[in-house]
XYZ file of C-alpha atoms in Angstrom:
388
model
C -13.648 51.692 -112.383
C -13.901 51.860 -108.508
C -10.448 50.393 -108.198
C -9.029 52.632 -110.660
C -10.659 55.593 -108.917
C -9.122 54.551 -105.729
C -5.625 54.529 -107.100
C -6.467 58.065 -108.441
C -7.564 59.212 -104.996
C -4.009 58.316 -103.751
C -2.471 60.349 -106.389
C -4.389 63.425 -105.830
C -6.280 63.438 -108.956
C -9.373 62.489 -107.053
C -10.266 63.061 -103.440
C -13.341 63.172 -101.064
C -14.732 66.103 -99.242
C -16.991 63.692 -97.286
C -20.629 63.294 -97.325
C -23.728 62.403 -95.344
C -26.959 61.444 -96.596
C -28.954 60.672 -93.380
C -31.616 63.097 -92.872
C -34.219 63.660 -90.037
C -37.073 66.008 -90.509
C -38.312 66.421 -86.931
C -41.381 64.362 -87.563
C -42.249 60.757 -87.915
C -42.478 59.540 -91.458
C -44.234 56.485 -92.976
C -43.044 54.726 -96.112
C -45.356 56.693 -98.145
C -44.064 59.882 -96.538
C -40.590 58.870 -97.959
C -41.654 58.339 -101.580
C -38.524 58.856 -103.577
C -39.536 58.745 -107.324
C -36.033 59.455 -108.403
C -34.445 56.565 -106.583
C -31.788 54.781 -108.786
C -31.332 57.849 -110.940
C -27.571 59.129 -110.731
C -26.682 62.703 -111.150
C -23.278 63.800 -112.214
C -22.973 67.475 -110.702
C -20.193 69.753 -111.775
C -21.929 72.894 -110.698
C -20.985 75.439 -108.189
C -22.461 78.370 -106.149
C -26.307 78.576 -106.222
C -28.341 77.988 -109.344
C -26.771 74.444 -110.207
C -26.426 73.253 -106.650
C -30.161 74.208 -105.827
C -31.270 72.203 -108.917
C -29.309 69.083 -107.932
C -30.316 69.388 -104.383
C -33.914 69.293 -105.334
C -33.271 66.161 -107.395
C -31.488 64.519 -104.432
C -34.545 65.476 -102.258
C -36.643 63.152 -104.675
C -34.205 60.304 -104.077
C -31.513 60.693 -106.919
C -28.108 59.945 -106.172
C -25.922 63.274 -106.721
C -22.218 62.998 -107.057
C -20.818 66.573 -106.674
C -17.553 67.151 -108.299
C -15.321 69.884 -106.891
C -11.965 71.442 -107.430
C -9.104 69.712 -105.302
C -8.017 71.683 -102.363
C -10.676 74.500 -103.052
C -13.965 72.994 -103.790
C -17.124 75.078 -104.305
C -16.682 78.607 -104.114
C -19.431 78.798 -101.309
C -17.423 76.851 -99.008
C -15.685 80.240 -98.062
C -18.582 82.443 -98.141
C -19.168 83.522 -94.797
C -19.653 84.281 -91.841
C -21.378 82.470 -90.548
C -19.515 79.171 -90.403
C -20.454 76.187 -88.394
C -16.879 74.925 -87.516
C -15.036 75.391 -90.951
C -18.321 74.663 -93.022
C -20.020 77.731 -94.608
C -23.783 77.832 -93.814
C -24.239 79.020 -97.308
C -22.727 75.931 -98.845
C -24.726 73.821 -96.452
C -27.990 75.394 -97.350
C -27.847 73.956 -100.861
C -25.762 70.855 -100.830
C -27.549 68.239 -98.703
C -28.228 64.732 -100.223
C -24.808 64.943 -102.115
C -21.744 62.828 -102.201
C -18.768 65.208 -102.744
C -15.520 64.166 -104.738
C -12.653 66.337 -105.845
C -11.413 65.705 -109.373
C -8.855 67.884 -111.267
C -10.620 68.177 -114.708
C -7.703 70.083 -116.072
C -5.734 66.986 -115.992
C -6.394 64.254 -118.789
C -6.691 61.666 -116.057
C -9.351 63.719 -114.408
C -11.277 64.150 -117.647
C -11.363 60.459 -118.021
C -12.765 59.937 -114.510
C -15.653 62.315 -115.362
C -16.176 60.505 -118.630
C -16.294 56.959 -116.868
C -18.653 58.488 -114.314
C -20.943 60.065 -117.061
C -21.110 56.750 -118.711
C -22.952 55.292 -115.663
C -24.844 58.449 -114.720
C -28.226 59.568 -116.020
C -27.940 63.185 -115.856
C -24.736 65.533 -116.221
C -25.232 69.118 -114.948
C -22.620 71.858 -115.222
C -22.326 75.694 -114.947
C -19.235 76.694 -116.851
C -18.753 79.412 -119.361
C -19.845 78.196 -122.751
C -17.017 76.298 -124.426
C -14.834 75.838 -121.372
C -15.839 72.080 -120.839
C -15.680 71.454 -124.499
C -12.105 72.630 -124.623
C -11.425 70.120 -121.904
C -13.187 67.304 -123.840
C -16.344 67.301 -121.515
C -18.668 69.296 -123.788
C -22.142 67.795 -124.631
C -20.816 66.530 -127.932
C -18.012 64.728 -126.175
C -20.236 63.285 -123.445
C -22.920 62.231 -125.904
C -20.423 60.003 -127.676
C -19.829 57.834 -124.597
C -23.091 58.303 -122.981
C -25.972 58.783 -125.520
C -28.340 58.172 -122.845
C -27.289 61.349 -120.820
C -29.431 64.184 -119.950
C -26.941 66.956 -120.243
C -27.879 70.257 -118.448
C -25.708 73.307 -118.925
C -26.507 76.400 -116.788
C -25.026 79.710 -117.858
C -25.329 83.397 -117.221
C -26.545 84.444 -120.612
C -26.901 81.309 -123.048
C -24.611 79.275 -125.148
C -24.255 81.962 -127.933
C -24.674 85.587 -128.437
C -22.861 88.844 -127.629
C -22.950 88.174 -123.702
C -22.412 84.412 -123.776
C -18.872 84.554 -122.628
C -19.552 86.663 -119.526
C -19.523 85.209 -116.100
C -23.030 84.920 -114.744
C -23.664 86.112 -111.162
C -27.148 86.707 -109.683
C -27.000 90.338 -108.978
C -25.631 91.231 -112.368
C -28.289 89.103 -114.199
C -30.957 90.583 -111.833
C -29.843 94.034 -112.997
C -29.740 93.268 -116.797
C -32.952 91.369 -116.810
C -34.819 94.298 -115.219
C -35.588 92.628 -111.905
C -33.529 95.267 -110.090
C -35.207 97.907 -111.941
C -38.774 97.099 -110.478
C -37.601 96.322 -107.103
C -37.211 98.860 -104.275
C -39.006 101.948 -102.777
C -41.238 103.883 -105.360
C -39.139 107.056 -105.100
C -35.805 105.398 -104.185
C -33.081 103.493 -105.847
C -33.059 100.013 -107.306
C -32.785 97.175 -104.661
C -31.334 93.771 -104.869
C -33.675 91.251 -103.528
C -32.952 89.615 -100.098
C -32.042 86.276 -101.656
C -30.658 85.454 -105.112
C -34.038 84.996 -106.937
C -32.466 85.034 -110.406
C -30.275 82.073 -109.343
C -33.022 80.241 -107.663
C -35.425 80.605 -110.560
C -32.905 79.363 -113.006
C -32.322 76.428 -110.553
C -35.974 75.468 -110.523
C -36.194 75.856 -114.481
C -33.112 73.487 -114.740
C -34.895 71.049 -112.287
C -38.005 71.031 -114.279
C -36.172 70.712 -117.623
C -34.129 67.659 -116.285
C -37.220 65.884 -115.116
C -38.717 66.536 -118.565
C -35.441 65.304 -120.082
C -35.570 62.123 -118.020
C -39.033 61.393 -119.196
C -38.063 61.726 -122.834
C -35.018 59.412 -122.073
C -37.125 56.663 -120.628
C -39.572 57.007 -123.699
C -36.782 57.067 -126.352
C -33.574 55.749 -124.771
C -31.839 58.972 -125.939
C -30.688 61.808 -123.862
C -30.737 65.535 -124.903
C -28.997 68.971 -124.175
C -30.586 71.448 -121.965
C -29.594 75.113 -122.093
C -30.639 77.073 -118.990
C -29.363 80.583 -118.307
C -29.975 83.271 -115.640
C -30.819 86.016 -118.172
C -33.648 84.022 -119.785
C -35.006 82.597 -116.589
C -35.259 86.095 -114.956
C -36.697 87.721 -118.211
C -39.420 84.796 -118.312
C -40.187 85.468 -114.449
C -41.126 89.251 -115.403
C -44.487 87.943 -116.504
C -47.195 90.609 -116.447
C -44.549 93.167 -115.936
C -42.940 92.431 -119.268
C -46.487 91.692 -120.944
C -47.496 95.398 -119.902
C -44.515 96.667 -121.803
C -44.582 94.191 -124.885
C -48.389 94.482 -125.271
C -49.085 98.104 -123.838
C -45.746 99.845 -124.161
C -46.049 100.673 -120.406
C -42.688 101.172 -118.749
C -42.304 99.505 -115.378
C -41.637 101.426 -112.215
C -40.733 100.496 -108.592
C -43.748 100.065 -106.195
C -41.998 99.071 -102.885
C -44.304 96.657 -101.238
C -47.270 97.665 -103.339
C -48.630 96.257 -106.497
C -48.954 98.386 -109.850
C -52.318 96.897 -110.675
C -54.139 95.967 -107.396
C -55.025 98.400 -104.700
C -54.825 97.769 -101.728
C -52.198 95.177 -102.015
C -49.118 96.098 -99.816
C -47.405 96.451 -96.419
C -49.128 98.568 -93.961
C -47.245 100.057 -90.857
C -48.847 98.953 -87.502
C -48.145 100.418 -84.221
C -45.316 97.694 -83.539
C -44.521 96.262 -87.124
C -46.077 95.617 -90.417
C -49.075 93.731 -91.958
C -49.448 92.812 -95.553
C -52.986 92.958 -96.939
C -54.406 92.347 -100.393
C -57.946 92.906 -102.037
C -57.959 91.075 -105.460
C -61.627 91.872 -105.854
C -64.290 94.187 -104.763
C -65.819 91.895 -102.145
C -62.450 91.573 -100.523
C -62.014 95.256 -100.472
C -65.493 95.608 -98.806
C -64.455 92.949 -96.046
C -61.298 94.995 -95.358
C -63.260 98.052 -95.009
C -65.474 96.414 -92.394
C -62.599 95.013 -90.494
C -61.077 98.541 -90.364
C -64.291 99.961 -89.379
C -64.295 102.257 -92.370
C -67.568 101.124 -94.000
C -67.989 104.634 -95.633
C -65.194 103.533 -98.133
C -67.221 100.607 -99.631
C -69.714 102.766 -101.449
C -67.569 105.659 -102.128
C -67.641 106.352 -105.862
C -63.744 106.696 -105.849
C -63.153 103.191 -104.618
C -65.969 101.180 -106.104
C -63.908 99.049 -108.521
C -60.166 98.062 -108.632
C -59.491 100.180 -111.550
C -60.862 103.315 -109.601
C -58.835 102.262 -106.558
C -55.800 101.969 -108.630
C -56.530 105.640 -109.967
C -57.061 107.015 -106.454
C -54.269 104.939 -104.969
C -52.613 107.809 -103.003
C -55.779 109.100 -101.255
C -56.979 105.462 -100.275
C -53.602 104.296 -99.012
C -53.323 107.377 -96.796
C -56.763 106.601 -95.260
C -56.030 103.080 -94.721
C -52.416 103.682 -93.318
C -53.878 106.047 -90.730
C -56.137 103.186 -89.515
C -53.580 100.310 -89.602
C -51.014 102.279 -87.435
C -53.652 102.652 -84.543
C -53.349 98.997 -83.532
C -50.436 96.492 -82.971
C -49.842 93.771 -85.402
C -51.297 90.919 -83.161
C -54.566 92.790 -82.852
C -54.884 93.118 -86.677
C -54.175 89.374 -87.119
C -56.820 88.533 -84.598
C -59.407 90.780 -86.565
C -58.439 89.384 -89.957
C -58.572 85.681 -88.885
C -61.142 83.789 -90.835
C -62.245 86.657 -92.935
C -60.995 85.112 -96.281
C -58.726 88.074 -96.809
C -55.133 87.366 -97.753
C -52.975 88.905 -94.951
C -49.986 88.214 -92.899
C -47.120 89.887 -90.886
C -43.606 90.739 -92.159
C -41.658 88.129 -90.163
C -38.078 88.231 -89.136
C -36.036 85.027 -89.319
C -36.666 84.103 -85.804
C -40.419 84.781 -86.276
C -40.521 82.695 -89.478
C -39.186 79.557 -87.698
C -41.486 79.955 -84.863
C -44.512 80.282 -87.184
C -46.782 77.373 -86.381
C -47.576 76.696 -90.181
C -43.875 76.598 -90.967
C -43.278 74.024 -88.250
C -46.427 71.933 -89.278
C -45.181 71.916 -92.958
C -41.890 70.373 -91.625
C -39.757 73.282 -93.140
C -37.030 72.835 -90.613
C -34.932 69.858 -91.590
C -32.231 68.556 -89.164
C -29.439 66.351 -90.761
C -26.307 64.763 -89.504
C -23.095 66.425 -91.122
C -19.953 64.250 -91.003
C -17.615 66.974 -89.548
C -20.061 69.429 -87.701
C -22.731 67.097 -86.403
C -26.409 67.943 -86.510
C -27.413 71.107 -88.297
C -30.697 72.587 -89.182
C -31.650 73.878 -92.795
C -34.572 74.707 -94.767
C -36.532 71.487 -95.817
C -38.011 70.411 -99.027
C -41.111 72.262 -99.940
C -43.065 69.580 -101.632
C -43.565 66.410 -99.805
C -44.379 63.324 -101.775
C -46.799 60.664 -100.464
């Protein structure tokens, strides 16, 4: 197959984008630190943009060999998303495509389809995010791949599902975020709906796909048979509505926007300080009492209006006004010192610069430096779950 692929490379049916799998995390690693439970697992990745690439990048972080298939001459859409760029490379693309070997295959050509099938036959997982039916029309749907690779774990990531009235629509994060209700509940209390700062619907779908693929591999190892996985943006985001959805389904309570606050817990929000913001949460009465002591407002502890969380929610506006007036009297750093060691959940609202200077972020190894074949050393957010 490799000889044949080399010949196709010369004809333009298959070409390479370049790769580079050497990673450096910025800290020494032992053999146990480098545990790669998916070593030997091969992923054939036909996804583009974010949800699919995020899922396969996480698989690659666990040691899987990811072969990313892109369109000849164009590649993944996100290669052009910018600025910023590093040389000619989009930082967006670089952020979710580490640990991958990129090739370009024209899947509209029968020879390209044949290449994909040959690769699928020797891979363990097939991931794609085309509109339902598009790959089937090319001979690369699950039924087609299953015939030549019955062991394959085939994961399809779409906007709205394989069937139904919206199934043929293209799926983009912002649109799915709007339709699923996430945008409806995000933003200032008295303001317009707001798109979350990152594509949380795409990222959540990528994580659901990642988990489902892991489960599929376990089943494959038990039975020898693969399976079909149907992930979509709409279902993922509706599932992530959790208690907001339950409030409506069980209690028929319509949702609303709360800004940084919480609909069911008070106080639990950002407070403006003299030079920034501090987020503080009181999940129980003891934590509320501790906050009052730190703020030097002990009279609030036994106030009948604030004795329980239910009462604090009922009297939210009055209580938040009192707390806000106190928080704005001091700079953020002073509040951080006062809350340190208190057992209260608290933290500043950080800029990007502040995030990557945060001692805990550095300690957790969340800045990963890696060698890129064309632009040299770059830094990206590192894996979140180290395995030892």
